[in-house]
XYZ file of C-alpha atoms in Angstrom:
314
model
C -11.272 126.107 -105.772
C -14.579 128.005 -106.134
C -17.222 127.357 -103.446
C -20.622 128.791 -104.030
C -22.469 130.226 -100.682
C -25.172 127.546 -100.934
C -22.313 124.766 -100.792
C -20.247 125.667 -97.993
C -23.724 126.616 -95.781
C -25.528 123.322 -96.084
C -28.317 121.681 -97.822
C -30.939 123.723 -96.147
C -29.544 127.103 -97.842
C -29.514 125.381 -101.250
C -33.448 126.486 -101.689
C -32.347 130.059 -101.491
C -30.050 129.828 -104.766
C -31.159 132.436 -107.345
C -32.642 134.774 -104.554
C -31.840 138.403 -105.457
C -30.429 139.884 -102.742
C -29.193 143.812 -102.131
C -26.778 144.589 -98.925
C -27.471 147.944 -97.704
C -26.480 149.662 -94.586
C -27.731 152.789 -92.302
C -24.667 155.269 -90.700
C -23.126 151.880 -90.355
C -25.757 149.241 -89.563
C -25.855 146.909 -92.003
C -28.488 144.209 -93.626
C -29.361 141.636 -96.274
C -32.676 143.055 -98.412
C -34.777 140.864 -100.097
C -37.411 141.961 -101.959
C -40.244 139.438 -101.984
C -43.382 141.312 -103.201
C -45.200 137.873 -104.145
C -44.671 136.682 -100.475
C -43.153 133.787 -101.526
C -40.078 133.741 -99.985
C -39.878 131.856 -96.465
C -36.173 132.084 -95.362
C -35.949 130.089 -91.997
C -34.088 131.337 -88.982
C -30.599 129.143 -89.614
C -30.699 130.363 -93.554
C -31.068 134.153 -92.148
C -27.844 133.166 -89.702
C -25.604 131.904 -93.144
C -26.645 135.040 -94.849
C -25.454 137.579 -92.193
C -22.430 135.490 -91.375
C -19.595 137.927 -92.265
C -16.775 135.119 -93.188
C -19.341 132.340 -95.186
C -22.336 134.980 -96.428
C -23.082 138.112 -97.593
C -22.216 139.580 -93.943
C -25.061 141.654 -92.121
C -26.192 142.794 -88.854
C -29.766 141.350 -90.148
C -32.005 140.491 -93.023
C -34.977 142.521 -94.333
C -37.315 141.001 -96.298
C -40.006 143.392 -98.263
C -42.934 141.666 -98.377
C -46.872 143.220 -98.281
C -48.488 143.327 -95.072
C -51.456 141.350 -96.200
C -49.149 138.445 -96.533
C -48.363 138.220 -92.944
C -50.337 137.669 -90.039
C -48.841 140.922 -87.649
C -49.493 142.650 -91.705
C -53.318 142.257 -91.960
C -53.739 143.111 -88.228
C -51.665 146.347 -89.299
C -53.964 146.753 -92.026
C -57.561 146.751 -90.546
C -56.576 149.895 -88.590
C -54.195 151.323 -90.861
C -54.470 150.465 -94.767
C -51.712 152.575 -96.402
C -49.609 149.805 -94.118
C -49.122 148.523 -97.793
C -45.323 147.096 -97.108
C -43.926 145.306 -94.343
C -40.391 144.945 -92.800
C -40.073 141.619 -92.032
C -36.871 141.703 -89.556
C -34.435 139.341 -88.537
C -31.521 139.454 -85.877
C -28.036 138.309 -87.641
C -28.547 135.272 -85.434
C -31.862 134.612 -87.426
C -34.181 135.655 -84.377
C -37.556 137.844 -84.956
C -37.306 141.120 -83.981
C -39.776 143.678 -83.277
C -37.991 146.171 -85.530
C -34.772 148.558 -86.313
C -34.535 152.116 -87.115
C -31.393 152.457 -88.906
C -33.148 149.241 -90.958
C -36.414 151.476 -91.332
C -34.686 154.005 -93.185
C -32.936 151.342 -95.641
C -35.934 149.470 -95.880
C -37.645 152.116 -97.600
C -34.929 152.931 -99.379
C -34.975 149.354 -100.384
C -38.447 149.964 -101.494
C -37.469 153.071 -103.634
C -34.523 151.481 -105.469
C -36.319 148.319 -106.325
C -39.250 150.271 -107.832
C -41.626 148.991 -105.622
C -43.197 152.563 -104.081
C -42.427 156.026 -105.446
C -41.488 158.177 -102.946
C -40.609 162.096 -104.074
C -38.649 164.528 -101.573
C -40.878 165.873 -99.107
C -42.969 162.694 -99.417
C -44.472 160.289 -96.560
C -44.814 156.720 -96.915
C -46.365 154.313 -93.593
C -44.710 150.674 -93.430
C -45.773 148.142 -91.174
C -43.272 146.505 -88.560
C -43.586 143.920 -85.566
C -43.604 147.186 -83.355
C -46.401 148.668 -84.973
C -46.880 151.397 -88.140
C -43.994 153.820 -89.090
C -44.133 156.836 -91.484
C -41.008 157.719 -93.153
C -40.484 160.832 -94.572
C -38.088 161.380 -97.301
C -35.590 164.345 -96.544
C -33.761 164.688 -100.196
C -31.278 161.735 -99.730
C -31.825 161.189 -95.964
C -35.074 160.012 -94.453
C -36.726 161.305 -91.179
C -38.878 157.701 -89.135
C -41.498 158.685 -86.799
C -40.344 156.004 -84.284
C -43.863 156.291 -82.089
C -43.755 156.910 -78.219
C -40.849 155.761 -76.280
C -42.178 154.346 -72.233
C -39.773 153.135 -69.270
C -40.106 149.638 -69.087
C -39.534 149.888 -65.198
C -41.639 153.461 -64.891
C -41.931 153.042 -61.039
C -37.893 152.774 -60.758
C -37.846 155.451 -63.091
C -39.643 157.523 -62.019
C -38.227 157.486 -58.645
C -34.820 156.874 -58.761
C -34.404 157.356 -61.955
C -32.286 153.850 -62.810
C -34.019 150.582 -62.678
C -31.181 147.928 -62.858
C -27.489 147.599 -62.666
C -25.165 146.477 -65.504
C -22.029 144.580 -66.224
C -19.572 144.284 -69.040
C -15.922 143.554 -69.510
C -13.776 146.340 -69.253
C -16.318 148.174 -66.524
C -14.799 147.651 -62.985
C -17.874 148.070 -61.674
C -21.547 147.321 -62.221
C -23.315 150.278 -63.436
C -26.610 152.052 -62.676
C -29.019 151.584 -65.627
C -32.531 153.161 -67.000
C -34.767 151.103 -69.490
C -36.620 152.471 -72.750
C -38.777 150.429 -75.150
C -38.337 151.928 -78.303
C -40.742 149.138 -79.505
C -37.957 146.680 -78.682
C -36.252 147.032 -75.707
C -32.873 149.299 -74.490
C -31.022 149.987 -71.451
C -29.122 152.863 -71.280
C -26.037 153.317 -69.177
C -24.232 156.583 -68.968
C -20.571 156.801 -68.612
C -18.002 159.784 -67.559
C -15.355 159.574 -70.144
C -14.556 158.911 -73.721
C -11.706 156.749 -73.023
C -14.004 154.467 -71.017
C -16.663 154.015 -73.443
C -13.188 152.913 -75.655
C -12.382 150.978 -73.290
C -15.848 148.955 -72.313
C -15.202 145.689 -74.471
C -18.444 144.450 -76.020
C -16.768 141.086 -78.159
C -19.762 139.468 -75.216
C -23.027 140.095 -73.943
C -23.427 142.287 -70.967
C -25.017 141.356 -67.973
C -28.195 143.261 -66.774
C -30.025 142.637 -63.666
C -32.997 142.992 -63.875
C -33.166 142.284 -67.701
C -36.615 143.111 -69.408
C -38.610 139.835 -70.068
C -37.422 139.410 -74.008
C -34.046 140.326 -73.333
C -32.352 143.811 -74.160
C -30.121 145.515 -75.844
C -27.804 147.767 -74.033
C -26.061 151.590 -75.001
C -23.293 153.127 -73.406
C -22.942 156.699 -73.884
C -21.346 159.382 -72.498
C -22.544 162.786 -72.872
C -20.773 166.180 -74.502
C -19.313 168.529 -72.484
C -20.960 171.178 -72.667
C -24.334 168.725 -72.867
C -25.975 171.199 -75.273
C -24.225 173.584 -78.127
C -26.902 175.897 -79.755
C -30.135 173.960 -78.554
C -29.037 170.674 -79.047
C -27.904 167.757 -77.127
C -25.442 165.946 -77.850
C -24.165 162.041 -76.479
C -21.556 159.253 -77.690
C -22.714 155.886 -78.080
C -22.100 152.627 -78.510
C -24.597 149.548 -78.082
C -24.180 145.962 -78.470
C -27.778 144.693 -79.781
C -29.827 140.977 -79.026
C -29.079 138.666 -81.313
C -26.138 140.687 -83.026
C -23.408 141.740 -80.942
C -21.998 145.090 -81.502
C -22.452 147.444 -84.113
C -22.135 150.355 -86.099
C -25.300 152.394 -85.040
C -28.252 151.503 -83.554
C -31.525 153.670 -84.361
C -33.968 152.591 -81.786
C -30.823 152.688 -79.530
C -29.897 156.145 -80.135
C -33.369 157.615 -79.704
C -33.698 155.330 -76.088
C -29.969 157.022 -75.314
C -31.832 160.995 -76.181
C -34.677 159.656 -74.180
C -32.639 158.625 -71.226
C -29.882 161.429 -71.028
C -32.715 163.809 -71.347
C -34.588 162.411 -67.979
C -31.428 162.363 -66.596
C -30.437 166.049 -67.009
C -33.445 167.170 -66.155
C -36.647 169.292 -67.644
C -34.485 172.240 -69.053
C -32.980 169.774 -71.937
C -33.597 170.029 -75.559
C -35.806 168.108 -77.533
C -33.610 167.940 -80.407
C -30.240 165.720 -80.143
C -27.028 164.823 -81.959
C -26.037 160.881 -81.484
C -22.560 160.104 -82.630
C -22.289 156.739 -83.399
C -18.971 154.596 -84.627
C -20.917 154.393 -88.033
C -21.730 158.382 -88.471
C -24.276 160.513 -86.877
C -27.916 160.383 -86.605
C -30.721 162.982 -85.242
C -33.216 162.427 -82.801
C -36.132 165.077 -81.856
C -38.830 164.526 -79.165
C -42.462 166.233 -80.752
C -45.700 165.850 -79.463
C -47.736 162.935 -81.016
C -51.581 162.072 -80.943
C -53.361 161.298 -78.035
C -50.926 164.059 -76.099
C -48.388 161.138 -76.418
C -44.960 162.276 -77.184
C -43.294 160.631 -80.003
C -39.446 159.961 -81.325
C -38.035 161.481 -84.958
C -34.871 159.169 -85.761
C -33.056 161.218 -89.015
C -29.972 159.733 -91.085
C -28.825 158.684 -94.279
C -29.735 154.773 -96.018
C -27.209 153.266 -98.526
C -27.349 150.668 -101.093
C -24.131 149.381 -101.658
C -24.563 146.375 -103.713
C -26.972 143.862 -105.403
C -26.824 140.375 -106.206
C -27.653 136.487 -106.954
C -27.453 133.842 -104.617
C -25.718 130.939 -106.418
């Protein structure tokens, strides 16, 4: 028997039907797009949660919804300060909660953007997009796409600063709680480093773990252990995996792999690169540290955006 998405999800999802949908992904990190350039689209949080469900939707890390800043509230507050904001990445958690934003999702987003026919975007080109964290330019890098991510901070500075680690952290498969160091990307990370390959394998993340202190809207946490030797030719390079808020584990995580540069670089002290190599399960992605306005330094996330299918929701 044939069961159509919108019956075996409920009554609620049934206002969705005919919504065009695309299902892209970044090194691994994968979302619903909707394109919605009328803003007249609301998809509430539980709707968002069918859609990413990976057994009764479309399957997704998250939704993305493409909509013009001046539709939104956090848009037009974009907007008075910085007007090319045209689009805005309206982000969901698979579990249907806001988000501040995602940098694998930046990349597809305006990717998105590109294969809908919604902005024209050449090689070499730079487009700015709003998100709940602020204004991002993307730069397009032949196939790839390079996200000025904006300055990273500690979101404990005085524990980093002088010890650098600010809480401890538990998960399944860790014998022991370990020391921790927290980065807002925007949204918020806490990096823990590990000694061994075969014990970031082993570190079981079907769960949540448990991090004391956690940062007041939650966290999402990276494990990664760095190459031996750290650098090869100038640049660093780590291992990482990260379960994310709202998600669970996944693929890649963009914000996540620049807060994992950010913190393996304070830990190894000021003769490290500025350019790094994160090796995620999904791929690879490049982060480089650059000097930013205001003598603030600021994060490049590089990697690749894929569209891998379009559809109707029936």
């Amino acid at each position: 028997m044939n069961e159509t998405l919108a019956e075996s999800t409920g009554h609620a999802f049934r206002t969705l039907v005919g919504l065009r949908f695309s299902k892209g992904h970044g090194t691994g990190n994968d979302f619903v797009l909707v394109a919605d350039p009328e803003g007249e689209h609301t998809i509430a949080a539980e709707q968002v949660a069918a859609l990413c469900d990976r057994h009764r939707g479309i399957g997704g890390d998250g939704l993305i919804r493409a909509v013009p800043s001046r539709f939104l509230p956090e848009g037009r507050e974009l907007l008075t300060g910085t007007p090319d904001a045209e689009w805005f990445m309206d982000y969901r958690n698979g579990d249907g909660s806001l988000s501040e934003m995602c940098g694998n999702g930046v990349r597809v987003f305006v990717h998105f953007l590109r294969t809908e026919g919604l902005v024209d975007l050449p090689d070499g080109g730079a487009l700015t997009i709003g998100t709940r964290a602020g204004t991002k330019t993307v730069v397009r890098t032949g196939e790839d796409y390079a996200v000025d991510m904006g300055p990273w901070e500690f979101i404990f500075p005085g524990e980093a600063t002088a010890k650098a680690m600010d809480s401890l952290v538990t998960a399944d498969g860790l014998e022991v709680p370990r020391p921790a160091l927290s980065v807002s990307m925007g949204n918020p990370h806490t990096v823990v480093a590990l000694a061994e390959l075969s014990e970031l394998a082993g570190t079981r993340l079907y769960t949540a773990p448990e991090v004391d202190p956690v940062p007041a809207n939650g966290t999402n946490v990276e494990f990664v252990v760095p190459s031996d030797p750290l650098v090869h030719d100038g640049v660093g390079s780590v291992t990482m995996r990260v379960h994310e808020r709202g998600v669970g584990e996944t693929q890649s995580c963009g914000t996540g792999a620049c807060a994992a540069a950010v913190a393996i670089r304070h830990w190894a002290g000021p003769e490290a690169p500025d350019t790094w190599r994160v090796n995620v399960p999904g791929g690879v992605v490049g982060v480089k540290f650059f000097a930013g306005p205001g003598g603030h330094e600021h994060v490049e996330l590089s990697g690749p955006a894929v569209i891998v299918a379009t559809g109707t929701l029936s």
